[in-house]
Coordinates of C-alpha atoms and ligand atoms in Angstrom, one line a residue:
M11 CA -11.0 31.8 45.2
Y12 CA -10.4 29.0 42.8
D13 CA -11.9 28.2 39.3
L14 CA -12.2 24.5 40.0
V15 CA -11.6 22.0 42.8
V16 CA -11.5 18.3 42.1
R17 CA -11.6 16.0 45.1
S18 CA -10.7 12.3 45.2
H19 CA -9.8 9.8 47.9
R20 CA -7.5 8.4 45.4
T21 CA -5.6 11.3 43.9
V22 CA -2.5 10.0 42.1
T23 CA 0.5 12.2 42.9
P24 CA 4.2 11.5 42.3
E25 CA 4.3 10.3 46.0
G26 CA 1.4 7.9 45.5
E27 CA -2.4 7.8 46.0
R28 CA -3.6 10.4 48.5
P29 CA -7.0 11.7 49.6
L30 CA -6.7 15.3 48.2
A31 CA -8.5 18.3 46.8
V32 CA -6.8 19.6 43.7
A33 CA -7.4 23.4 43.5
V34 CA -7.1 25.0 40.0
R35 CA -6.7 28.6 39.1
A36 CA -6.1 30.0 35.6
G37 CA -5.5 26.6 34.1
R38 CA -2.9 25.5 36.6
I39 CA -2.8 23.5 39.8
A40 CA -2.7 26.2 42.4
A41 CA -2.6 24.0 45.5
L42 CA -3.2 20.6 46.9
H43 CA -5.5 20.6 50.0
D44 CA -7.0 18.0 52.4
H45 CA -9.7 16.1 50.7
A46 CA -12.5 17.7 52.7
A47 CA -11.0 21.2 53.1
P48 CA -13.7 23.9 52.7
L49 CA -12.6 25.9 49.7
E50 CA -14.0 28.8 47.9
T51 CA -14.4 27.8 44.2
A52 CA -16.5 28.4 41.2
E53 CA -16.9 24.6 40.7
D54 CA -16.4 21.8 43.2
V55 CA -16.3 18.2 41.9
D56 CA -16.1 15.3 44.3
L57 CA -15.0 12.0 42.7
R58 CA -15.2 10.3 46.1
D59 CA -13.6 6.8 45.6
L60 CA -13.0 7.2 41.8
V61 CA -9.4 7.9 40.9
L62 CA -7.9 11.3 39.8
L63 CA -5.0 10.7 37.5
P64 CA -2.6 13.2 35.9
G65 CA -3.4 13.6 32.2
L66 CA -1.3 11.1 30.3
V67 CA 1.5 12.2 27.9
D68 CA 1.8 10.1 24.8
T69 CA 5.1 10.9 23.1
H70 CA 4.6 8.4 20.3
V71 CA 1.7 9.2 18.1
H72 CA 1.5 9.2 14.3
V73 CA -1.2 11.7 13.4
N74 CA -0.6 11.5 9.6
E75 CA -2.0 15.0 8.8
P76 CA -1.4 16.6 6.3
G77 CA -1.1 14.1 3.5
R78 CA -2.5 10.9 4.9
T79 CA -5.4 12.4 6.8
D80 CA -7.6 9.5 5.7
W81 CA -5.4 7.4 8.1
E82 CA -5.8 9.8 11.0
G83 CA -6.0 13.5 11.6
F84 CA -5.5 16.0 14.3
A85 CA -9.2 16.3 15.1
T86 CA -9.8 12.6 15.5
A87 CA -6.5 11.8 17.1
T88 CA -6.8 14.4 19.8
R89 CA -10.4 13.6 20.4
A90 CA -9.4 9.9 20.9
A91 CA -6.5 11.0 23.1
A92 CA -8.8 12.9 25.4
A93 CA -11.3 10.1 25.6
G94 CA -8.4 7.8 26.6
G95 CA -7.1 10.1 29.3
V96 CA -4.3 11.5 27.3
T97 CA -3.9 15.3 27.5
T98 CA -0.7 15.8 25.6
I99 CA 0.5 14.0 22.5
V100 CA 3.8 14.4 20.6
D101 CA 3.4 13.8 16.9
M102 CA 5.9 11.7 15.0
P103 CA 7.6 13.3 12.0
L104 CA 6.6 10.6 9.5
N105 CA 3.6 9.3 7.7
A106 CA 2.3 12.8 7.3
L107 CA 3.3 14.5 4.0
P108 CA 5.6 16.2 3.9
P109 CA 7.5 14.5 6.7
T110 CA 8.7 16.9 9.4
V111 CA 12.3 17.1 8.3
S112 CA 12.6 20.9 7.8
V113 CA 11.1 24.1 9.3
A114 CA 9.0 24.6 6.2
A115 CA 7.5 21.1 6.7
L116 CA 6.8 21.8 10.4
E117 CA 5.1 25.1 9.5
E118 CA 2.9 23.2 7.0
K119 CA 2.0 20.7 9.8
L120 CA 1.2 23.5 12.2
R121 CA -1.1 25.1 9.7
A122 CA -2.9 21.8 9.2
A123 CA -3.3 21.3 12.9
E124 CA -4.4 24.8 13.8
G125 CA -7.8 25.0 15.4
Q126 CA -8.3 21.2 15.4
C127 CA -6.6 20.0 18.6
H128 CA -8.6 18.9 21.6
V129 CA -5.4 18.2 23.6
D130 CA -2.0 19.9 23.7
V131 CA 0.4 18.8 20.9
G132 CA 4.1 18.8 20.6
F133 CA 6.2 17.7 17.6
W134 CA 9.2 15.5 16.9
G135 CA 11.4 16.5 14.0
G136 CA 12.9 13.9 11.7
A137 CA 16.6 13.1 10.9
V138 CA 16.9 11.6 7.4
P139 CA 19.9 11.4 5.0
G140 CA 20.8 14.9 3.9
N141 CA 19.0 17.1 6.4
L142 CA 21.7 17.6 8.9
D143 CA 21.5 21.4 8.4
D144 CA 17.8 21.4 9.2
L145 CA 18.2 20.0 12.7
R146 CA 19.3 23.1 14.6
P147 CA 16.6 25.3 12.9
L148 CA 13.9 22.7 13.8
H149 CA 15.2 22.6 17.3
D150 CA 15.1 26.4 17.5
R151 CA 11.5 26.3 16.2
G152 CA 10.6 24.1 19.0
V153 CA 10.5 20.4 18.1
R154 CA 11.1 18.2 21.2
G155 CA 13.9 16.1 19.5
F156 CA 14.5 14.1 16.4
K157 CA 13.4 10.7 15.2
C158 CA 15.5 8.5 13.0
F159 CA 15.3 4.9 11.7
M160 CA 18.1 2.4 11.5
S161 CA 16.2 0.3 9.0
P162 CA 13.6 1.1 6.3
S163 CA 10.7 3.0 7.8
G164 CA 7.9 1.7 5.7
V165 CA 7.4 5.0 3.8
E166 CA 9.9 6.0 1.0
E167 CA 9.8 9.7 1.9
F168 CA 11.4 9.0 5.3
P169 CA 14.6 7.0 4.5
H170 CA 16.7 5.4 7.3
L171 CA 20.2 6.6 8.3
A172 CA 23.3 4.6 7.8
P173 CA 25.5 4.0 10.9
E174 CA 27.9 6.8 9.9
E175 CA 25.0 9.2 9.3
I176 CA 23.6 8.4 12.8
R177 CA 27.0 9.3 14.3
E178 CA 27.0 12.7 12.5
V179 CA 23.5 13.4 13.6
M180 CA 24.3 12.5 17.2
A181 CA 27.4 14.6 17.2
G182 CA 25.4 17.5 15.9
L183 CA 22.7 17.0 18.5
A184 CA 25.2 16.8 21.3
G185 CA 26.3 20.3 20.3
F186 CA 23.0 21.8 21.3
G187 CA 21.6 19.3 23.8
G188 CA 19.2 17.7 21.3
L189 CA 17.6 14.4 21.8
L190 CA 17.6 11.5 19.3
V191 CA 14.7 9.0 19.4
V192 CA 15.5 5.9 17.5
H193 CA 13.6 3.1 15.8
A194 CA 16.3 0.5 16.5
E195 CA 16.3 -2.6 14.3
D196 CA 19.5 -3.6 12.6
P197 CA 18.7 -4.0 8.8
A198 CA 21.5 -6.6 8.5
L199 CA 19.6 -8.9 10.7
L200 CA 16.1 -8.4 9.2
G201 CA 14.9 -10.9 6.7
E202 CA 12.3 -11.2 4.0
C203 CA 8.9 -12.1 5.2
A204 CA 8.6 -15.5 3.6
G205 CA 4.8 -16.0 3.6
P206 CA 1.5 -14.4 4.6
G207 CA 1.4 -15.9 8.2
Y208 CA 2.4 -14.4 11.5
A209 CA 5.2 -16.9 12.1
A210 CA 7.0 -15.9 8.9
F211 CA 6.6 -12.2 9.8
L212 CA 8.0 -12.8 13.3
R213 CA 11.0 -14.8 11.9
S214 CA 11.8 -11.9 9.6
R215 CA 12.2 -9.5 12.5
P216 CA 14.1 -11.3 15.2
G217 CA 14.9 -9.9 18.7
A218 CA 18.6 -10.1 17.7
A219 CA 18.0 -7.2 15.2
E220 CA 16.7 -5.0 18.0
R221 CA 19.5 -6.0 20.3
S222 CA 22.2 -5.3 17.8
A223 CA 20.7 -1.9 16.9
V224 CA 20.5 -0.9 20.6
E225 CA 24.1 -1.9 21.1
R226 CA 25.0 0.5 18.3
V227 CA 22.9 3.3 19.8
V228 CA 24.7 2.8 23.1
R229 CA 28.1 2.9 21.5
L230 CA 27.2 6.1 19.7
A231 CA 25.9 7.7 22.8
R232 CA 29.1 6.9 24.6
E233 CA 31.2 8.2 21.7
T234 CA 29.2 11.4 21.0
G235 CA 27.7 12.3 24.4
A236 CA 24.3 12.8 22.8
R237 CA 21.1 11.8 24.6
A238 CA 19.3 8.9 22.9
H239 CA 16.0 7.2 23.5
V240 CA 15.1 3.8 22.1
L241 CA 11.5 3.7 20.8
H242 CA 9.1 0.8 21.1
V243 CA 11.3 -1.9 22.6
S244 CA 9.6 -5.2 21.8
S245 CA 12.4 -7.7 22.5
A246 CA 13.4 -8.2 26.1
D247 CA 16.8 -9.2 24.7
C248 CA 17.6 -5.5 24.6
L249 CA 17.2 -5.0 28.4
D250 CA 20.6 -6.1 29.6
V251 CA 22.2 -3.8 27.0
L252 CA 20.1 -0.9 28.2
E253 CA 20.7 -1.7 31.8
A254 CA 24.5 -1.8 31.4
A255 CA 24.4 1.5 29.6
Q256 CA 22.3 3.2 32.3
A257 CA 24.6 1.7 35.0
D258 CA 27.5 3.4 33.2
G259 CA 25.6 6.7 33.4
L260 CA 25.0 7.0 29.7
P261 CA 22.0 9.2 28.8
V262 CA 20.1 6.3 27.1
T263 CA 16.4 5.7 27.9
A264 CA 13.8 3.4 26.4
E265 CA 10.1 3.0 26.0
T266 CA 7.8 0.1 25.3
C267 CA 4.1 0.1 24.2
P268 CA 0.8 -1.2 25.5
H269 CA 0.6 -3.9 22.8
Y270 CA 4.0 -5.4 23.7
L271 CA 2.9 -5.4 27.4
T272 CA -0.5 -6.9 26.8
L273 CA -0.7 -8.9 23.6
T274 CA 1.4 -12.0 22.6
E275 CA 2.2 -13.8 19.4
E276 CA 0.1 -16.6 20.7
D277 CA -3.0 -14.3 20.7
V278 CA -2.7 -13.3 17.0
P279 CA -5.7 -14.7 15.1
E280 CA -5.0 -16.1 11.6
G281 CA -4.6 -13.3 9.1
D282 CA -5.5 -10.5 11.6
T283 CA -3.0 -7.8 10.6
A284 CA -4.4 -5.3 13.1
Y285 CA -1.7 -6.9 15.2
K286 CA 1.1 -6.2 12.7
C287 CA 3.6 -3.7 13.9
C288 CA 7.4 -3.3 13.7
P289 CA 9.1 -4.5 15.8
P290 CA 6.6 -7.3 16.2
I291 CA 4.5 -8.5 19.2
R292 CA 6.5 -11.5 20.6
S293 CA 6.0 -14.4 23.0
A294 CA 4.3 -14.5 26.4
A295 CA 7.6 -15.2 28.1
N296 CA 9.1 -12.1 26.3
R297 CA 6.2 -10.0 27.6
D298 CA 6.9 -11.1 31.2
R299 CA 10.5 -10.0 30.8
L300 CA 9.3 -6.6 29.5
W301 CA 7.2 -6.1 32.6
D302 CA 10.2 -6.9 34.7
G303 CA 12.3 -4.3 32.7
L304 CA 9.5 -1.8 33.4
A305 CA 9.3 -2.6 37.1
R306 CA 13.1 -2.2 37.4
G307 CA 13.1 1.1 35.5
V308 CA 15.2 -0.1 32.5
L309 CA 12.2 0.9 30.4
N310 CA 10.8 4.1 31.7
C311 CA 8.0 5.2 29.3
V312 CA 4.9 3.4 28.1
V313 CA 3.5 5.2 25.0
T314 CA 1.2 3.9 22.3
D315 CA 3.0 4.2 18.9
H316 CA -0.5 4.8 17.6
S317 CA 0.1 4.3 13.9
P318 CA -3.2 3.6 12.1
S319 CA -4.0 3.3 8.5
T320 CA -7.2 2.8 6.5
A321 CA -8.7 -0.6 6.7
D322 CA -7.9 -1.5 3.1
L323 CA -4.1 -1.4 3.9
K324 CA -4.6 -4.0 6.6
V325 CA -4.9 -6.9 4.1
P326 CA -4.9 -10.4 5.7
D327 CA -1.3 -11.0 4.7
F328 CA 1.5 -10.2 7.2
A329 CA 4.0 -9.7 4.4
A330 CA 2.0 -7.1 2.6
A331 CA -0.2 -5.3 5.3
W332 CA 0.6 -1.9 6.7
G333 CA 2.6 -2.2 10.0
G334 CA 1.1 -0.2 12.8
V335 CA -1.2 -0.7 15.8
A336 CA -3.9 1.8 16.6
S337 CA -4.5 2.3 20.3
L338 CA -4.3 5.9 21.3
Q339 CA -7.7 5.8 23.0
L340 CA -7.0 2.4 24.6
G341 CA -3.5 2.6 25.9
L342 CA -4.4 3.5 29.5
R343 CA -7.1 0.8 29.8
A344 CA -4.9 -1.9 28.2
V345 CA -1.9 -1.2 30.4
W346 CA -4.1 -0.9 33.5
T347 CA -5.7 -4.2 32.8
E348 CA -2.4 -6.0 32.7
A349 CA -0.6 -3.9 35.3
S350 CA -3.3 -4.5 37.9
R351 CA -3.2 -8.2 37.3
R352 CA 0.6 -8.1 38.0
G353 CA 0.2 -6.2 41.2
H354 CA 1.1 -2.7 40.0
G355 CA -0.8 0.4 41.1
L356 CA -2.0 3.4 39.2
A357 CA 0.9 5.5 40.6
D358 CA 3.1 3.2 38.6
V359 CA 1.0 3.6 35.5
A360 CA 1.1 7.4 36.0
R361 CA 4.8 7.3 36.2
W362 CA 5.2 5.3 33.0
M363 CA 2.5 7.0 31.0
S364 CA 2.7 10.6 32.2
A365 CA 5.7 11.7 34.3
A366 CA 8.4 9.9 32.3
P367 CA 7.2 10.8 28.8
A368 CA 6.8 14.4 29.9
R369 CA 10.4 14.4 31.1
L370 CA 11.6 12.7 28.0
A371 CA 10.1 15.4 25.7
G372 CA 11.1 18.2 28.1
L373 CA 7.4 19.2 28.6
R374 CA 7.6 21.4 31.7
G375 CA 4.2 21.8 33.4
K376 CA 3.1 18.3 32.3
G377 CA 3.3 14.9 33.8
G378 CA 2.0 15.1 37.4
I379 CA -0.5 16.4 39.9
E380 CA 1.7 19.0 41.5
P381 CA 1.3 22.7 42.3
G382 CA 2.5 24.8 39.3
N383 CA 1.7 22.2 36.7
D384 CA -1.0 22.5 34.1
A385 CA -4.3 21.2 35.5
D386 CA -4.4 18.2 33.1
L387 CA -6.6 15.8 35.1
V388 CA -8.4 12.6 34.4
A389 CA -11.3 11.1 36.4
F390 CA -10.9 7.3 36.1
D391 CA -13.0 4.4 37.3
P392 CA -10.4 1.7 37.8
D393 CA -13.0 -1.1 38.3
A394 CA -15.1 -0.7 35.2
A395 CA -14.6 -3.3 32.5
E396 CA -16.1 -3.4 29.0
P397 CA -15.2 -5.1 25.7
V398 CA -13.7 -2.7 23.1
D399 CA -15.9 -1.8 20.2
A400 CA -13.6 -0.2 17.6
H401 CA -16.5 1.5 15.9
R402 CA -17.2 3.5 19.0
L403 CA -13.7 4.9 19.3
H404 CA -12.8 8.3 18.1
H405 CA -9.9 6.8 15.9
K406 CA -10.6 7.6 12.3
N407 CA -10.4 4.0 11.3
P408 CA -12.0 1.2 13.3
V409 CA -9.1 -1.2 13.1
T410 CA -7.4 -2.2 16.4
P411 CA -6.1 -5.5 17.8
Y412 CA -8.0 -4.7 21.0
Q413 CA -11.4 -5.2 19.2
G414 CA -13.6 -7.3 21.4
R415 CA -11.1 -7.5 24.2
R416 CA -12.4 -6.8 27.7
L417 CA -10.3 -4.0 29.2
K418 CA -10.4 -2.6 32.7
G419 CA -11.0 1.0 33.6
A420 CA -13.1 3.8 32.2
V421 CA -12.1 7.5 31.6
L422 CA -15.0 9.6 32.9
T423 CA -13.8 13.2 32.4
T424 CA -10.7 14.7 31.0
W425 CA -9.7 18.2 32.0
L426 CA -7.1 20.1 29.9
R427 CA -5.7 23.0 31.8
G428 CA -8.7 23.0 34.1
R429 CA -11.4 22.8 31.5
P430 CA -13.2 19.6 30.5
V431 CA -12.4 18.5 27.0
D432 CA -15.5 18.8 24.8
D433 CA -16.5 19.7 21.2
V434 CA -14.5 22.9 21.2
P435 CA -10.9 22.3 20.4
Y436 CA -8.7 24.5 22.7
G437 CA -5.5 22.5 22.7
T438 CA -2.3 24.4 22.1
F439 CA 1.1 23.7 20.4
L440 CA 3.9 22.9 22.8
L441 CA 6.8 24.4 20.9
G442 CA 10.1 25.4 22.4
A443 CA 11.9 24.9 25.6
Ligands
LIG530 ZN1 6.1 4.9 15.5

């Protein structure tokens, strides 16, 4: 006797799309049966030709609560996540106040999030100058790894690390198997943004700055043995560096984001700083090369880097505006729109947006439709297509570069541990191993 059975001719498993019946008991996937198998169950849902996806895992989300809750908060972020097919987020250690750089700060965040989460939530810790002794206690309390910046972060309470400090952090993490996730831009190669337009902004953050920083990360991984993950790769000039490191067997992985895979500098309307993020959205040719890096597995994760702010900080001046793209609810549709155009299937999308991020953050029980995993499931209509209306999203602030863009796909139902996500928040914290 099962609690729930969800049937689909297009169930996306790690082996590809299959006609299957996913049987759920006590919040977990108990078994996979033939699509039409007669099963004893409390509830039986047949999606027929609609797709059943594993819940997505977005390991790059800035929730901003406590402290900047007017930018985004746990209730709105996790509501948006579920509506976008995301059943697990991992919250970044910065932009909330205090930043998650000590156990006390993490406890404060847990208190703020308590009872508000509509999806499961994990947490990254932060590595900043002077908190080396906080890393092991944060790891023991259950953060999934540590984020650091190699260049100024955009908020003064989360300073970047100097090269020597990164080496110390990585040596420390290597001692307990910790993971470093890195914002990789070399400050020596970043310039002033000389003007309000997009071209000036782009010139101030060249691909060479990313490439140089990634080279350093690779050197330090080789030297210290620590695991490192490069966040939000925007410049395809990093790909050969990453590929060579991976070919050498170094534990270096990398992600990119929906906006780098779908938007281009040519798309940015005059003064529309909803498109401003660091590193920046680059050329169409660069975007094609990122897709190639993804297809070859040099980039393994696609996560949103959802980093919203209030609308007033998105002034129409690329030098002055807040840098961050809001897209938590739209990542799946954005990526699917472009992926399908390029001949990729939903099994690829599930690998990039669910399996690989779950593995990165060490989230056992997440990331795929397989017996034993949590029954995090998404009913998805791959052929729907509708323009985005930012005011109808669950994001707290209706600012997104996808406004008005016609995106493919619609999330119809999201189940978290076998239960449809609704108004009652029952997400849990994913702390620990
Ligand atoms: Zn970020």
